[in-house]
Amino acid sequence: MKVTIDGKKIEAKLGETILEAAVRAGVEIPNLCYIEAFGGQGVCRMCMVEVKDGEQKRLVASCTYPITGEIEVQTNTPELQEIRRNIITLLYRRAPNSDFMKKLYQEYVCPAVEVVDPAEKCIMCRLCVKACEKVGAFAISTIMRGTEKRVATPFDEASPSCIGCGACAEICPTGAITVKEENGKQEIWHKSFEMSRCEICGNYYSTLPVKEHVKEQLDNEVSGENLCPSCRRKKLAGDLAKFSIK
Amino acid sequence: MNQLKGNNPGRRTILVCCGTGCLANGSAAVYEALCDALKGNDKFEVETLAKATGCNGLCEKGPLVKILPDDITYCKVKAEDVPEIVEKTLQQGELVQRLLFRDPATKKYYKSHHETNFYKKQHKLALRNIGEIDPSSVQDYLDRDGYQALEKAVKRMSPAEVIEEVLKSGLRGRGGGGFPTGLKWKACAAVDNPPRYVICNGDEGDPGAFMDRSILEGDPHTVIEGMIICAYAISASKGFIYVRDEYDLAVKNLTKAIENARERGYLGKNILDSELSFDIELVRGGGAFVCGEETALINSIQGNVGEPWDKYVYPAEKGLWGQPTVINNVETWANIPVIINDGAAKFASIGTEGSKGTKVFSLVGKVVNTGLVEVPMGTTLREIIFDIGGGIQKGRQFKAVQTGGPSGGCIPESLLDLPVDFDTLTQAGSMMGSGGMIVMDDRTCMVEVARYYVNFLAEESCGKCVPCREGISFLLETLTRICEGKGKLEDLDLLESMSCTIQQAALCALGRTAPNPVLSTLKYFRDEYLEHINNHRCPAGICKELTEFYVDEKLCTGCGRCRRNCPADAITGEKKKAHTIDPEKCIKCGECIDNCKFQAVKVK
């Protein structure tokens, strides 16, 4: 069905979100908690847009609003700009130690506010929690509620479920999750992991539980399991080269 | 008389209010003393029976004891009063005058509570049985037409006719949203994707509100009957009642009521020999305010964290476990049997154009008669607060009334003649909510009130979306600063702008309504904010950093009441001579100003 986003007519699939349709059409809608593979969370509310459905106009989160009819969408009205500026102000106030937020705070020309904790970096976008779920570890989640809400392992202790994959830290937009790597050990979420060495170059590249976890997920059909990503790539390139000669 | 129905006229029934308020005041002991006194007593002319009932509403005067068919109401009864009641009233047919309700304004005594202003203007539909029946007795409920509506629906109406009747009644959701109940049912029934579920939302969490608690405790079968009727209308096979675990008595009475309903065949397979099979499970909530939001409640039933989701697709289409679900509030369910029994037309004849029927309010705060009241929609705030509620305590001035719970707005005196319904309250910047009504007098600082509610919401927000979690944190910090005298004029603009963002962008209704206390006080009581910021003064004398009390020498009679009540020994003065307050010693607790009968203590 046809929907209009900022005057641009695009073809949308029934049930897909406005944000999905917009991304496909190359229309940019600001967001802080959205990654295509995870779907919309409706958490940061930066992606609010104005939807006109018949005579009715309303503001919705484009990452969770499913398209079920021919609607008109505005993504950048003055009203929406004020909402986004306020959201950035609030998140900078929460996480002033993050360069990511500092930059946005300036970009959006936000008003002065007193920060809560000068050392804080986390904006609670929950991408880390989603990543952990996708990996299949389920080691971290949000805990508490209200203004006290934060991401943690159960009881802030080392979680038996954590495999030290570091997907959470990798995906974090503000660098709020610390991963320490030292002498063949990796420390994350109150837990220390033995690292595995690459058979070729000898570099540390993965924690042992990650290797176990990957094996389990792939029903033990793992090849080149003792190689770091770079050596594995080289080896694969070599193998393929042999093929092309024949 | 309706209230006598179900109680055998050849028998005398003594109803002891055992609602939570009366229980807290010792009504269990009164009930036991009465049972003991009646046991083996052969001096009565007729058979006499004592019953423990649910809440009568007038908690201020509890424990209440009602005697039928004589229609006598005794207030503030203690166990020690029982022998006198037995001897004088039950044996000799005389009244115990000192226990009768006495109007504080006219000093007149009333034999029956029905004659008092508190009850005269009420119209009980949802609360029709509460206080009249023993909630643990299914027979008591049956004696007052209980399960008649279910029988009528199942045996003489089609599911579509039931939905049509609820639609025609104009009933709107009593939990706060005000969505037409019939439309919800119709939408759910239209989704061709069984199984469908029925949920009762009993997660009442507003400070000072106890409407749902009272219904669940005092008349659990009416909720169950309402749910079964819905199950018939939408072809559901399973229902859930989500109730706060802190509501101990409600959990107990509901558990028993569900068991009794099963025994009598109102729940289970082939209800009343029909095709309908339906059962109800009780789910006990962990006490999160946000779980009153329907999608958070559904998450909680599913065993997930109680966080809401964007409701662009209604639960009627995709609710519990992704299935079509009707979720209604306790009070909404309690209205269903009335609508089916008496017909939609009768129900729709009560109320206003857009809001039909009645609404239960918990009237609390600085009002004389605190308690539970049920009035037709369209009753004015003035009638509720001054006629039913008896006005403001201690003869003080009315300042504002907050409706709709912590995220409701504060309505000023100029709007007291507003007829209360879903739409008028929203237009006034407040909301119906689930029916909390907190009355405030002139000793209330409106900035502090806004801060207080925002603080509650800061703890009770689920913390999922940014506008609610971070926005409320910002509002709280700013309001606290203003209350401490560190506010700036620019704060007000940013308060307004942030409030607007929270209203527009927050994920659920909790967030979207959270700025109401701030915006409504900024709208109606802006001068108080300005006093705090510009003159470093709290006109109500509440914010300690900004308050200094003094005694007006012209008004002070030297009675010494303030001096005796001052916990800091800050007040000195001789008898019959004007007193003085030492600002160095004063801890600004306000005891002096609250206790002065001559309004001689003032705020500088």
Coordinates of N, CA and C in Angstrom, one line a residue, chain B residues 263-387:
Chain B
E263 N -18.7 -24.1 42.7 CA -19.6 -25.1 43.3 C -21.1 -24.9 42.8
R264 N -21.5 -23.7 42.6 CA -22.9 -23.4 42.1 C -23.0 -23.5 40.6
G265 N -21.9 -23.8 39.9 CA -22.0 -24.0 38.5 C -22.0 -22.7 37.7
Y266 N -21.6 -21.6 38.3 CA -21.5 -20.3 37.5 C -20.2 -20.2 36.8
L267 N -19.2 -21.0 37.3 CA -17.9 -21.1 36.6 C -17.7 -22.6 36.4
G268 N -17.0 -22.8 35.3 CA -16.7 -24.2 34.9 C -17.3 -24.6 33.6
K269 N -17.5 -25.9 33.4 CA -18.0 -26.4 32.1 C -19.5 -26.2 32.0
N270 N -20.0 -25.8 30.8 CA -21.4 -25.7 30.5 C -22.2 -24.9 31.6
I271 N -21.8 -23.7 31.7 CA -22.4 -22.8 32.7 C -23.9 -22.7 32.5
L272 N -24.7 -22.9 33.5 CA -26.2 -22.9 33.4 C -26.7 -23.7 32.2
D273 N -26.1 -24.9 32.1 CA -26.5 -25.8 31.0 C -26.3 -25.2 29.6
S274 N -25.5 -24.2 29.4 CA -25.3 -23.7 28.1 C -24.0 -24.2 27.5
E275 N -23.7 -23.6 26.3 CA -22.4 -24.0 25.7 C -21.2 -23.4 26.3
L276 N -21.5 -22.4 27.2 CA -20.4 -21.6 27.7 C -19.6 -22.3 28.8
S277 N -18.3 -22.4 28.6 CA -17.4 -22.9 29.6 C -16.4 -21.9 29.9
F278 N -16.2 -21.5 31.2 CA -15.4 -20.4 31.5 C -14.9 -20.5 33.0
D279 N -13.6 -20.2 33.2 CA -13.1 -20.2 34.6 C -12.3 -19.0 34.8
I280 N -12.1 -18.7 36.1 CA -11.3 -17.5 36.4 C -10.1 -17.9 37.3
E281 N -9.0 -17.3 37.0 CA -7.8 -17.5 37.9 C -7.4 -16.2 38.5
L282 N -7.0 -16.2 39.8 CA -6.6 -15.0 40.5 C -5.1 -14.9 40.3
V283 N -4.7 -13.6 39.9 CA -3.3 -13.4 39.8 C -3.0 -12.3 40.8
R284 N -2.0 -12.5 41.7 CA -1.7 -11.5 42.7 C -0.5 -10.6 42.2
G285 N -0.8 -9.3 42.1 CA 0.2 -8.4 41.7 C 1.2 -8.0 42.7
G286 N 2.4 -7.6 42.3 CA 3.5 -7.3 43.2 C 3.5 -5.9 43.7
G287 N 2.5 -5.1 43.3 CA 2.4 -3.8 43.9 C 3.0 -2.7 43.1
A288 N 3.3 -2.9 41.8 CA 3.8 -1.8 41.0 C 2.6 -1.0 40.4
F289 N 2.7 0.3 40.6 CA 1.6 1.2 40.2 C 1.4 1.0 38.7
V290 N 2.5 0.9 38.0 CA 2.4 0.9 36.5 C 1.7 -0.3 36.0
C291 N 1.6 -1.4 36.8 CA 0.8 -2.6 36.3 C -0.7 -2.3 36.2
G292 N -1.1 -1.1 36.7 CA -2.5 -0.8 36.4 C -2.7 -0.4 35.0
E293 N -1.6 -0.1 34.3 CA -1.7 0.2 32.8 C -1.9 -1.2 32.2
E294 N -2.8 -1.3 31.3 CA -3.3 -2.6 30.9 C -2.2 -3.5 30.2
T295 N -1.3 -2.9 29.4 CA -0.3 -3.7 28.7 C 0.7 -4.2 29.7
A296 N 1.0 -3.3 30.7 CA 2.0 -3.7 31.7 C 1.4 -4.8 32.6
L297 N 0.1 -4.7 32.8 CA -0.6 -5.8 33.6 C -0.6 -7.1 32.8
I298 N -0.8 -7.0 31.5 CA -0.8 -8.2 30.7 C 0.7 -8.8 30.8
N299 N 1.7 -8.0 30.6 CA 3.1 -8.5 30.7 C 3.3 -9.2 32.1
S300 N 2.7 -8.6 33.1 CA 2.9 -9.1 34.5 C 2.2 -10.5 34.6
I301 N 1.0 -10.6 34.0 CA 0.3 -11.9 34.1 C 1.2 -13.0 33.3
Q302 N 1.8 -12.5 32.2 CA 2.6 -13.5 31.4 C 3.9 -13.9 32.1
G303 N 4.2 -13.2 33.2 CA 5.4 -13.5 33.9 C 6.6 -12.6 33.5
N304 N 6.3 -11.6 32.7 CA 7.4 -10.7 32.3 C 7.4 -9.5 33.3
V305 N 8.5 -8.6 33.0 CA 8.5 -7.4 33.8 C 7.3 -6.6 33.5
G306 N 6.8 -5.9 34.5 CA 5.6 -5.1 34.3 C 5.9 -3.8 33.6
E307 N 6.1 -3.9 32.3 CA 6.3 -2.7 31.4 C 5.3 -2.7 30.3
P308 N 4.8 -1.5 30.0 CA 3.8 -1.4 29.0 C 4.4 -1.5 27.6
W309 N 3.6 -1.7 26.6 CA 4.1 -1.6 25.2 C 3.2 -0.6 24.5
D310 N 3.7 -0.1 23.3 CA 2.9 0.9 22.5 C 1.6 0.2 22.1
K311 N 0.5 0.9 22.4 CA -0.8 0.3 22.1 C -1.4 0.7 20.8
Y312 N -0.6 0.7 19.8 CA -1.1 1.0 18.5 C -2.1 0.0 18.0
V313 N -1.9 -1.3 18.5 CA -2.9 -2.3 18.3 C -3.4 -2.6 19.7
Y314 N -4.7 -2.5 19.8 CA -5.3 -2.6 21.2 C -5.3 -4.1 21.7
P315 N -5.3 -4.3 23.0 CA -5.4 -5.6 23.5 C -6.6 -6.4 23.1
A316 N -7.7 -5.6 22.7 CA -8.9 -6.3 22.2 C -8.5 -7.2 21.0
E317 N -7.5 -6.7 20.3 CA -7.0 -7.5 19.1 C -5.9 -8.4 19.4
K318 N -4.9 -7.8 20.1 CA -3.7 -8.6 20.5 C -3.3 -8.3 21.9
G319 N -3.7 -9.1 22.9 CA -3.5 -8.8 24.3 C -2.7 -9.9 24.9
L320 N -3.3 -10.6 25.9 CA -2.7 -11.6 26.6 C -2.2 -12.8 25.7
W321 N -0.9 -13.1 25.8 CA -0.3 -14.0 24.9 C -0.6 -13.8 23.4
G322 N -0.8 -12.5 23.1 CA -1.0 -12.2 21.7 C -2.4 -12.4 21.2
Q323 N -3.3 -12.8 22.2 CA -4.7 -13.2 21.8 C -5.7 -12.0 22.1
P324 N -6.8 -12.1 21.4 CA -7.8 -11.0 21.7 C -8.2 -11.0 23.2
T325 N -8.2 -9.9 23.8 CA -8.4 -9.8 25.3 C -9.3 -8.6 25.6
V326 N -10.3 -8.8 26.4 CA -11.0 -7.7 27.0 C -10.5 -7.5 28.4
I327 N -10.0 -6.3 28.7 CA -9.6 -6.0 30.0 C -10.3 -4.8 30.5
N328 N -11.0 -4.9 31.6 CA -11.8 -3.9 32.2 C -11.5 -3.7 33.7
N329 N -11.8 -2.5 34.2 CA -11.5 -2.2 35.6 C -12.6 -2.8 36.5
V330 N -12.3 -3.0 37.8 CA -13.2 -3.6 38.7 C -14.6 -3.0 38.7
E331 N -14.5 -1.6 38.8 CA -15.8 -0.9 38.8 C -16.6 -1.1 37.6
T332 N -16.0 -1.2 36.4 CA -16.7 -1.4 35.2 C -17.4 -2.7 35.2
W333 N -16.7 -3.8 35.7 CA -17.3 -5.1 35.8 C -18.5 -5.1 36.7
A334 N -18.4 -4.3 37.8 CA -19.5 -4.3 38.8 C -20.8 -3.6 38.2
N335 N -20.6 -2.8 37.2 CA -21.8 -2.2 36.5 C -22.5 -3.1 35.5
I336 N -21.8 -4.2 35.1 CA -22.3 -5.0 34.0 C -23.6 -5.7 34.4
P337 N -23.6 -6.4 35.6 CA -24.9 -7.1 36.0 C -26.1 -6.1 36.1
V338 N -25.8 -4.8 36.5 CA -26.9 -3.8 36.6 C -27.4 -3.5 35.3
I339 N -26.5 -3.3 34.3 CA -27.0 -3.0 32.9 C -27.8 -4.1 32.3
I340 N -27.4 -5.4 32.5 CA -28.1 -6.5 31.9 C -29.4 -6.7 32.6
N341 N -29.4 -6.5 34.0 CA -30.7 -6.7 34.7 C -31.7 -5.6 34.5
D342 N -31.3 -4.4 34.6 CA -32.2 -3.3 34.5 C -32.4 -2.7 33.1
G343 N -31.5 -3.1 32.2 CA -31.6 -2.6 30.8 C -30.7 -1.4 30.6
A344 N -30.2 -1.3 29.3 CA -29.3 -0.2 29.0 C -30.0 1.1 29.1
A345 N -31.3 1.2 28.8 CA -32.0 2.5 28.8 C -32.0 3.1 30.2
K346 N -32.2 2.3 31.2 CA -32.3 2.8 32.6 C -30.9 3.3 33.0
F347 N -29.9 2.5 32.6 CA -28.5 3.0 33.0 C -28.1 4.3 32.3
A348 N -28.5 4.3 31.0 CA -28.2 5.5 30.2 C -29.0 6.7 30.6
S349 N -30.0 6.5 31.4 CA -30.8 7.7 31.8 C -30.1 8.4 32.9
I350 N -29.1 7.8 33.5 CA -28.3 8.4 34.6 C -27.0 9.0 34.0
G351 N -26.6 10.2 34.4 CA -25.4 10.7 34.0 C -25.5 11.8 32.9
T352 N -24.4 12.1 32.2 CA -24.4 13.2 31.3 C -24.4 12.7 29.8
E353 N -24.4 13.6 28.9 CA -24.5 13.2 27.5 C -23.4 12.2 27.1
G354 N -22.1 12.5 27.5 CA -21.0 11.7 27.1 C -20.6 10.7 28.1
S355 N -21.1 10.8 29.3 CA -20.7 9.8 30.4 C -21.9 9.3 31.1
K356 N -22.2 8.1 30.9 CA -23.4 7.5 31.5 C -23.2 6.8 32.8
G357 N -24.2 6.7 33.6 CA -24.2 6.0 34.9 C -23.6 6.8 36.0
T358 N -23.0 6.1 36.9 CA -22.4 6.7 38.1 C -20.9 6.5 38.1
K359 N -20.3 7.2 39.1 CA -18.8 7.0 39.3 C -18.6 6.9 40.8
V360 N -17.7 6.0 41.2 CA -17.3 5.9 42.6 C -16.1 6.8 42.8
F361 N -16.1 7.6 43.8 CA -14.9 8.4 44.2 C -14.4 8.1 45.6
S362 N -13.1 8.0 45.8 CA -12.7 8.0 47.2 C -12.4 9.5 47.5
L363 N -13.2 10.0 48.4 CA -13.1 11.4 48.8 C -12.2 11.4 50.0
V364 N -11.1 12.0 49.8 CA -10.1 12.0 51.0 C -9.5 13.4 51.1
G365 N -8.6 13.6 52.0 CA -7.9 14.8 52.2 C -8.6 15.7 53.3
K366 N -8.6 17.0 53.1 CA -9.1 17.9 54.1 C -10.6 18.1 54.1
V367 N -11.3 17.0 53.9 CA -12.8 17.1 53.8 C -13.3 16.5 55.1
V368 N -14.5 17.0 55.5 CA -15.1 16.5 56.8 C -15.4 15.0 56.7
N369 N -16.3 14.6 55.7 CA -16.6 13.2 55.6 C -15.8 12.5 54.6
T370 N -14.7 12.0 55.0 CA -13.9 11.2 54.1 C -14.6 9.9 53.9
G371 N -14.4 9.3 52.7 CA -15.0 8.0 52.5 C -15.2 7.7 51.0
L372 N -16.0 6.7 50.8 CA -16.3 6.3 49.4 C -17.7 6.7 49.0
V373 N -17.8 7.4 47.9 CA -19.1 7.9 47.4 C -19.3 7.5 46.0
E374 N -20.6 7.2 45.7 CA -20.9 6.9 44.3 C -22.0 7.9 43.9
V375 N -21.7 8.7 42.9 CA -22.7 9.7 42.4 C -22.9 9.6 40.9
P376 N -24.1 10.1 40.5 CA -24.3 10.1 39.0 C -23.2 11.0 38.3
M377 N -22.8 10.6 37.2 CA -21.9 11.4 36.4 C -22.6 12.8 36.2
G378 N -21.8 13.8 36.2 CA -22.4 15.1 36.1 C -22.7 15.9 37.4
T379 N -22.5 15.1 38.5 CA -22.6 15.8 39.8 C -21.4 16.8 39.9
T380 N -21.7 18.0 40.4 CA -20.6 19.0 40.5 C -19.6 18.7 41.6
L381 N -18.4 19.2 41.4 CA -17.4 19.0 42.4 C -17.8 19.6 43.7
R382 N -18.5 20.8 43.6 CA -19.0 21.4 44.8 C -20.0 20.5 45.6
E383 N -20.9 19.9 44.9 CA -21.8 19.0 45.6 C -21.1 17.8 46.3
I384 N -20.1 17.3 45.6 CA -19.4 16.2 46.1 C -18.6 16.6 47.4
I385 N -17.9 17.7 47.3 CA -17.0 18.1 48.4 C -17.8 18.8 49.5
F386 N -18.8 19.6 49.2 CA -19.4 20.4 50.2 C -20.7 19.8 50.7
D387 N -21.6 19.2 49.8 CA -22.8 18.6 50.3 C -22.5 17.2 50.9

